[in-house]
mmCIF file of C-alpha atoms in Angstrom:
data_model
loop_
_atom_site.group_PDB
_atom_site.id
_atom_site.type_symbol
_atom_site.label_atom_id
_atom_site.label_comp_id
_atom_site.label_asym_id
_atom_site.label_seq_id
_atom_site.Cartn_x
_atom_site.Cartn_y
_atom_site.Cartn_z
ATOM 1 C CA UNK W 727 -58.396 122.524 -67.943
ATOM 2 C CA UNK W 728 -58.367 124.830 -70.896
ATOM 3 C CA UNK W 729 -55.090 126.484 -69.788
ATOM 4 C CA UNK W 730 -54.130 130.403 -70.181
ATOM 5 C CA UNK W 731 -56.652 132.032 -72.056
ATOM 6 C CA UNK W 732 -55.878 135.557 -73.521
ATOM 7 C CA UNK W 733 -58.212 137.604 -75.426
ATOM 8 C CA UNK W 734 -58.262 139.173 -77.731
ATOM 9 C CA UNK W 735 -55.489 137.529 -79.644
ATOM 10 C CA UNK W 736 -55.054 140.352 -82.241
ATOM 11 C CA UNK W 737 -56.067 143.863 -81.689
ATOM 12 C CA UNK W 738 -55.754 146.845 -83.764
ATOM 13 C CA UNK W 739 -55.587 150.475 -82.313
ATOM 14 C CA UNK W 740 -54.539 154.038 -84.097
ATOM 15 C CA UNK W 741 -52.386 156.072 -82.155
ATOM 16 C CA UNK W 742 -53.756 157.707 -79.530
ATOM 17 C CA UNK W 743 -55.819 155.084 -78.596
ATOM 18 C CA UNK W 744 -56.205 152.831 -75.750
ATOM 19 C CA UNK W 745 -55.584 149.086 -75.107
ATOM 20 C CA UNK W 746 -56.772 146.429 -73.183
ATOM 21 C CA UNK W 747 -55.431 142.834 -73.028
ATOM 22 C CA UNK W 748 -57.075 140.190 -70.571
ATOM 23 C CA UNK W 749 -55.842 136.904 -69.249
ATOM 24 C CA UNK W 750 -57.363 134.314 -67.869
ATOM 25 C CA UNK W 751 -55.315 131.796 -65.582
ATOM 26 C CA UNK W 752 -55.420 128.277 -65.587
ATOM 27 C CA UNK W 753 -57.882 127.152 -63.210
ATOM 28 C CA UNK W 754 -56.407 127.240 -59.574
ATOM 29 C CA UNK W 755 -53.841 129.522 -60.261
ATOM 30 C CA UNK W 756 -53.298 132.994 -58.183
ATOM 31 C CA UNK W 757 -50.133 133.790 -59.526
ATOM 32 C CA UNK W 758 -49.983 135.899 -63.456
ATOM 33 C CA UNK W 759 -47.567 137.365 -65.488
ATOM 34 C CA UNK W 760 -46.996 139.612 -68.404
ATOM 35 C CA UNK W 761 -44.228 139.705 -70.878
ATOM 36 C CA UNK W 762 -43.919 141.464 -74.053
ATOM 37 C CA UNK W 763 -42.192 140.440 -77.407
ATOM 38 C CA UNK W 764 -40.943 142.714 -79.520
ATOM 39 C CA UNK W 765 -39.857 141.638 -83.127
ATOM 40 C CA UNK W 766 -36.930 139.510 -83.708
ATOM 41 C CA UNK W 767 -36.493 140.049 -79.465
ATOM 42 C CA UNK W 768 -37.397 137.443 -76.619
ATOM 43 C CA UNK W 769 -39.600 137.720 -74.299
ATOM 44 C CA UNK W 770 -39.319 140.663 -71.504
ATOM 45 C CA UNK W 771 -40.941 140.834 -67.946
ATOM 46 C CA UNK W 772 -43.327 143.441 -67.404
ATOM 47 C CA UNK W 773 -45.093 142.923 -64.219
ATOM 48 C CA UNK W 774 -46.266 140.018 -61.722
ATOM 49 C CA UNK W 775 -49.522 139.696 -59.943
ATOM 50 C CA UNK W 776 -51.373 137.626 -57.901
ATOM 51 C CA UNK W 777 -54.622 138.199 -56.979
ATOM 52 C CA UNK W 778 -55.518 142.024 -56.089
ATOM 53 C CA UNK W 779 -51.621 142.778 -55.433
ATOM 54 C CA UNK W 780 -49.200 143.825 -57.874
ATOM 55 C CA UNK W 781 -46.014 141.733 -56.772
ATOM 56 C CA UNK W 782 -43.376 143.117 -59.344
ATOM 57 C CA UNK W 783 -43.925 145.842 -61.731
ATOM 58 C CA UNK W 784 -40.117 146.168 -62.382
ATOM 59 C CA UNK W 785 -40.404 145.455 -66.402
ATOM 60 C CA UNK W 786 -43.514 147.861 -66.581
ATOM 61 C CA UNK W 787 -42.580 151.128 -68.121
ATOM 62 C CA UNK W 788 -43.771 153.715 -65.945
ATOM 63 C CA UNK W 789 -46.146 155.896 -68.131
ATOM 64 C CA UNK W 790 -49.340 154.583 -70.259
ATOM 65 C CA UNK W 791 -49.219 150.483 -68.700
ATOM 66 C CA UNK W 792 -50.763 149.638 -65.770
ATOM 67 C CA UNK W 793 -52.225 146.021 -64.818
ATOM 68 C CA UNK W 794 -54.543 144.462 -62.376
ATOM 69 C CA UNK W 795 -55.459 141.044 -61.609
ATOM 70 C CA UNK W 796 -59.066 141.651 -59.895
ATOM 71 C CA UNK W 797 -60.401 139.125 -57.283
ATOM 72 C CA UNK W 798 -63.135 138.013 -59.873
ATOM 73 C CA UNK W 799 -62.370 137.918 -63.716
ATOM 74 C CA UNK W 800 -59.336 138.121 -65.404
ATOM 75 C CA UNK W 801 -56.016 140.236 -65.545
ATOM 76 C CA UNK W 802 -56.265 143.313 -67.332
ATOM 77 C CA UNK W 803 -52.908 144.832 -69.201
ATOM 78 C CA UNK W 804 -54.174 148.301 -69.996
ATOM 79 C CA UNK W 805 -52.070 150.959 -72.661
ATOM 80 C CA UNK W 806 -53.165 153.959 -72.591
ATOM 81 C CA UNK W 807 -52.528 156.352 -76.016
ATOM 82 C CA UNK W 808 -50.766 153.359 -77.497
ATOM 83 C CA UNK W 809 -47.791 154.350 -79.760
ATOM 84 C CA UNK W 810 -46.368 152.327 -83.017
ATOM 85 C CA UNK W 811 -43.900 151.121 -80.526
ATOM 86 C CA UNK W 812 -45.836 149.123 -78.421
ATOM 87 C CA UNK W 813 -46.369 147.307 -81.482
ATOM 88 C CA UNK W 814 -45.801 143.479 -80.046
ATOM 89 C CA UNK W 815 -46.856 140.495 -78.948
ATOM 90 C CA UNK W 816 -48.048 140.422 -75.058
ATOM 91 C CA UNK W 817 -48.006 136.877 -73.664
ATOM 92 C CA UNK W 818 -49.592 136.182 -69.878
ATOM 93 C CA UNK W 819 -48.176 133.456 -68.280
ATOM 94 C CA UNK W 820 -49.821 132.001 -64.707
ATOM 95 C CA UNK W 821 -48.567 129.541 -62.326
ATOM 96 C CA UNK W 822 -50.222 128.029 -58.859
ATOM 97 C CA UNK W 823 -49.497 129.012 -55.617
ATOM 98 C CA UNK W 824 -46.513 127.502 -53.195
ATOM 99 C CA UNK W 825 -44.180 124.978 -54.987
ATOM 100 C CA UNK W 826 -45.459 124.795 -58.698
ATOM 101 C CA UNK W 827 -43.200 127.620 -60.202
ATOM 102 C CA UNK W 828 -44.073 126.361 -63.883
ATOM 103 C CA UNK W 829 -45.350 129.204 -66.113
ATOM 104 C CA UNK W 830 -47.616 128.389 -68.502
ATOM 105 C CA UNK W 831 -48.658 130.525 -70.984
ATOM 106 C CA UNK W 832 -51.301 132.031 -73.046
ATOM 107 C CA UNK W 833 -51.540 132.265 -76.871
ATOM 108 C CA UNK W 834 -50.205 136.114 -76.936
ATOM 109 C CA UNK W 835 -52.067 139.011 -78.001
ATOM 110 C CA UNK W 836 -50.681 140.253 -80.908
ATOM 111 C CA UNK W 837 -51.159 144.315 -80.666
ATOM 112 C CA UNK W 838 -50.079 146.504 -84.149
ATOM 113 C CA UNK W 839 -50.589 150.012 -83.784
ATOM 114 C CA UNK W 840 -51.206 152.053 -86.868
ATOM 115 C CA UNK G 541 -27.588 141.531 -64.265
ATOM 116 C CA UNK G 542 -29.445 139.137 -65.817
ATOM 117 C CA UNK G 543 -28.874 137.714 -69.128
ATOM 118 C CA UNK G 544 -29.311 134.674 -71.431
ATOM 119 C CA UNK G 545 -27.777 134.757 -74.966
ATOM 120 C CA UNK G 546 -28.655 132.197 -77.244
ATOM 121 C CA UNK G 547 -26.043 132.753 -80.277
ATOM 122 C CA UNK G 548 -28.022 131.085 -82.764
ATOM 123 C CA UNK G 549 -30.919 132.983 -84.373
ATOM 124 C CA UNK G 550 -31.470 129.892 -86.839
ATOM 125 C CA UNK G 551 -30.103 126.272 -86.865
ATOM 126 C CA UNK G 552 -30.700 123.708 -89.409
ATOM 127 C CA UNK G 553 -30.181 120.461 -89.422
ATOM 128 C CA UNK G 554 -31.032 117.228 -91.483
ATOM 129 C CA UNK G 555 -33.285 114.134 -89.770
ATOM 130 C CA UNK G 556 -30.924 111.847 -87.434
ATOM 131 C CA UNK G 557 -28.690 114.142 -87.365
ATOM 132 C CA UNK G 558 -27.339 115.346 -83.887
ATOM 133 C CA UNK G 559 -28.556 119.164 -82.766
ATOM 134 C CA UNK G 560 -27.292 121.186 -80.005
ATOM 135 C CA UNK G 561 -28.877 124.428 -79.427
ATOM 136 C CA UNK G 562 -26.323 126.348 -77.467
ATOM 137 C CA UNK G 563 -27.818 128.741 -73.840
ATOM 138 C CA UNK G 564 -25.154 130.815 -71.951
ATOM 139 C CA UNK G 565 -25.999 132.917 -69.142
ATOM 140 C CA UNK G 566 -25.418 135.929 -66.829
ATOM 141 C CA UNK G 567 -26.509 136.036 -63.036
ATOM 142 C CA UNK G 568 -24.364 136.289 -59.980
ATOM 143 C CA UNK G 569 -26.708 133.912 -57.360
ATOM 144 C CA UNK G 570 -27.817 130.155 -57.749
ATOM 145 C CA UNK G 571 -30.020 130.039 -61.264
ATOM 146 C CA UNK G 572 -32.801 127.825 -62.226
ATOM 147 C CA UNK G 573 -32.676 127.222 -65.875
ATOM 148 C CA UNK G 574 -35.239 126.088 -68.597
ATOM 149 C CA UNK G 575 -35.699 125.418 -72.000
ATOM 150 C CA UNK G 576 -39.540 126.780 -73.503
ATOM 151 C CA UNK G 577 -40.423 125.514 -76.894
ATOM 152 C CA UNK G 578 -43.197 126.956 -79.578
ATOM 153 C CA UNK G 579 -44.336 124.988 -82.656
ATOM 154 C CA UNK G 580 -46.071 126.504 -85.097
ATOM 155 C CA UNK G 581 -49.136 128.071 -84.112
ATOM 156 C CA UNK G 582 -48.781 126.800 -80.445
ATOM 157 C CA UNK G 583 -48.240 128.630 -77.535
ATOM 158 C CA UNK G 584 -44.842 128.730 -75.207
ATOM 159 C CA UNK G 585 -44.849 125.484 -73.423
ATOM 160 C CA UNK G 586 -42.543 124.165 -70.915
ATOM 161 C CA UNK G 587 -39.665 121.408 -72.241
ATOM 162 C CA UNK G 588 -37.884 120.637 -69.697
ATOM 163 C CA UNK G 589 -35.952 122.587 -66.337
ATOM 164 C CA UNK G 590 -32.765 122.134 -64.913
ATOM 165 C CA UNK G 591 -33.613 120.391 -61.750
ATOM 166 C CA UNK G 592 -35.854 117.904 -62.683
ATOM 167 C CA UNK G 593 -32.783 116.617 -65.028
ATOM 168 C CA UNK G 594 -35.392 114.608 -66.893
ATOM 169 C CA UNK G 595 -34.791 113.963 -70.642
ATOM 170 C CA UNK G 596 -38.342 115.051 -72.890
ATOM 171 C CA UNK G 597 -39.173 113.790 -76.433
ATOM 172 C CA UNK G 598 -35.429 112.802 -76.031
ATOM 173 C CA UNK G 599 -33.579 116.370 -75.320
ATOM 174 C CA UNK G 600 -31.308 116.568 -72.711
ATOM 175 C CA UNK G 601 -29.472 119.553 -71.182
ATOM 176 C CA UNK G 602 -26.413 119.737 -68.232
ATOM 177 C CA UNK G 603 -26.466 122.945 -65.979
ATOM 178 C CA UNK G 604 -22.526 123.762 -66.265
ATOM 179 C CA UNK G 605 -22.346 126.329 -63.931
ATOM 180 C CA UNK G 606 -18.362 126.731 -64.927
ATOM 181 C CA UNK G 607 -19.480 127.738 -68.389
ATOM 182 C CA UNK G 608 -22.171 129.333 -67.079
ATOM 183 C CA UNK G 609 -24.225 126.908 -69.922
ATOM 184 C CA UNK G 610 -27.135 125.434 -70.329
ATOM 185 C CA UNK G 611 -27.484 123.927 -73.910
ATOM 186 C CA UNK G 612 -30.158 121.713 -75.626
ATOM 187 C CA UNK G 613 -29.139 118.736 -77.262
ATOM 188 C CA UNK G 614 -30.800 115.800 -79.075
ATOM 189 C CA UNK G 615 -29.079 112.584 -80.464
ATOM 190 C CA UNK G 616 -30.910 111.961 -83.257
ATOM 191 C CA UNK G 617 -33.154 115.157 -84.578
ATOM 192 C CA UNK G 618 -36.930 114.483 -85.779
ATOM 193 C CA UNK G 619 -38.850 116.262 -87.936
ATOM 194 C CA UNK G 620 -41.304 117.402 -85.703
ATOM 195 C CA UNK G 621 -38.566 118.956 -83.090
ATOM 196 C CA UNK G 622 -38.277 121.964 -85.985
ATOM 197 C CA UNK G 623 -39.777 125.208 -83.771
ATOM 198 C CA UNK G 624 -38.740 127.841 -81.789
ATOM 199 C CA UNK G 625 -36.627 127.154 -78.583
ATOM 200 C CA UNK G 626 -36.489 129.540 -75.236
ATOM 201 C CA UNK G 627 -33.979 129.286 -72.885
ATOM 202 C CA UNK G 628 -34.640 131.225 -69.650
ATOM 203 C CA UNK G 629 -33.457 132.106 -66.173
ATOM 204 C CA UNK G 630 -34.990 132.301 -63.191
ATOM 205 C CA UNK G 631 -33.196 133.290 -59.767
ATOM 206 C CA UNK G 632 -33.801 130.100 -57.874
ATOM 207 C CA UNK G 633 -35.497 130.435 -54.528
ATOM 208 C CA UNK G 634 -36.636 134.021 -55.392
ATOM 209 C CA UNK G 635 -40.217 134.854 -54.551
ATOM 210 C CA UNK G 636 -40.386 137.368 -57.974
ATOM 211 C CA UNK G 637 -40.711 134.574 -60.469
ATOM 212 C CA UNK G 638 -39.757 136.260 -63.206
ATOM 213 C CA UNK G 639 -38.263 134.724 -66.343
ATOM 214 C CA UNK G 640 -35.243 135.834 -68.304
ATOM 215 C CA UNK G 641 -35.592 135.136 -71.813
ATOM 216 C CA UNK G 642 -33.074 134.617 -74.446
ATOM 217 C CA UNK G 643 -33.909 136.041 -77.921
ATOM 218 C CA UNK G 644 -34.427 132.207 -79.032
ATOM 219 C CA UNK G 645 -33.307 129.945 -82.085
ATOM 220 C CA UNK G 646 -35.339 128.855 -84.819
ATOM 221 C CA UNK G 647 -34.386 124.996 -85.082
ATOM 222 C CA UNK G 648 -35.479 123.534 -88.851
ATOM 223 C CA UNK G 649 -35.048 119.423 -89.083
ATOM 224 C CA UNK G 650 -35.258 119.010 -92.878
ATOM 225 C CA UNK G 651 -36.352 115.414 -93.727
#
């Protein structure tokens, strides 16, 4: 099992510009999650999904994010006209179904916006 | 609300020495607790949680929910424990499975 895949894992956008951040669960898992990291900060919530539903979009701010976790391929974290503060690491984190509550995460996609 | 504070930004300590990485919490309900570590260049992975009370690569840590605490400690520090270490939250038995993160502490073992 290769675990979490995220892609890409650095990505470089001007202002203005758009975003997109995929995730790939472990194999056999339904359940995803995106958190952010901003510098010298821990990890924050932004949004859970499982497959086709959005669960818990809570940590998402409301304007420019949106995700979706498709029934085929992978969870999409989109940004629309990024801003230097969205500068930050975004790490996806997928668990299975029922009793298994263990995260585990990706490698982060580290986003700089210039 | 929700909170975790780890105190520590950075914690040092020599090889065989003792370290204790300290974990307080916030949340009115029944928590779930768990420590995350990241070595260099690795992802987050899972060290240990709460209710499995298992000890991994030999760090232990006690739920005290009258000091609202969960801290990370190790007898006898290694070399290869020196990373970054996550505590976070969970609300046990919730169906949102979100995870409250502290800010973390950068444990160095110097040899």
């Amino acid at each position: 099992n290769a675990g979490v895949m995220q892609n890409p894992r650095h990505l470089v956008r001007r202002r203005g510009q758009e975003a997109r951040l995929r995730c790939s669960p472990m194999k056999g898992h339904s359940h995803v999650y995106w958190y952010r990291q901003l510098p010298e900060e821990g990890l924050k919530f932004m949004v859970y999904l499982q497959k086709e539903n959005i669960i818990d979009e809570s940590g998402m701010p409301k304007e420019r994010f949106s995700a979706e976790f498709p029934k085929e391929g992978p969870s999409i974290l989109r940004i629309q006209q990024v801003v230097r503060g969205d500068s930050a690491a975004y790490f996806c984190a997928s668990s299975l179904e029922d009793r298994d509550e263990t995260q585990y995460f990706g490698p982060g996609t580290r986003l700089l916006v210039l | 609300a929700q909170r975790v504070t780890q105190p520590e930004k950075l914690l040092s300590v020599f090889k065989g020495a003792p370290v204790e990485l300290k974990c307080n919490y916030s949340y009115s309900g029944s928590p779930e607790l768990f420590w995350y570590v990241q070595y260099s260049r690795q992802r987050l992975q899972l060290l240990l949680r709460h209710i499995s009370r298992e000890s991994i690569k030999g760090f232990t840590a006690d739920l005290n929910k009258g000091e609202t605490s969960f801290h990370l400690k190790k007898p006898f520090a290694q070399e290869e424990d020196s990373a970054m270490y996550y505590c976070a939250l969970k609300a046990r038995g919730s169906t949102l499975g979100r995870l409250y993160f502290g800010r973390g502490t950068q444990l160095t073992v110097w040899p």
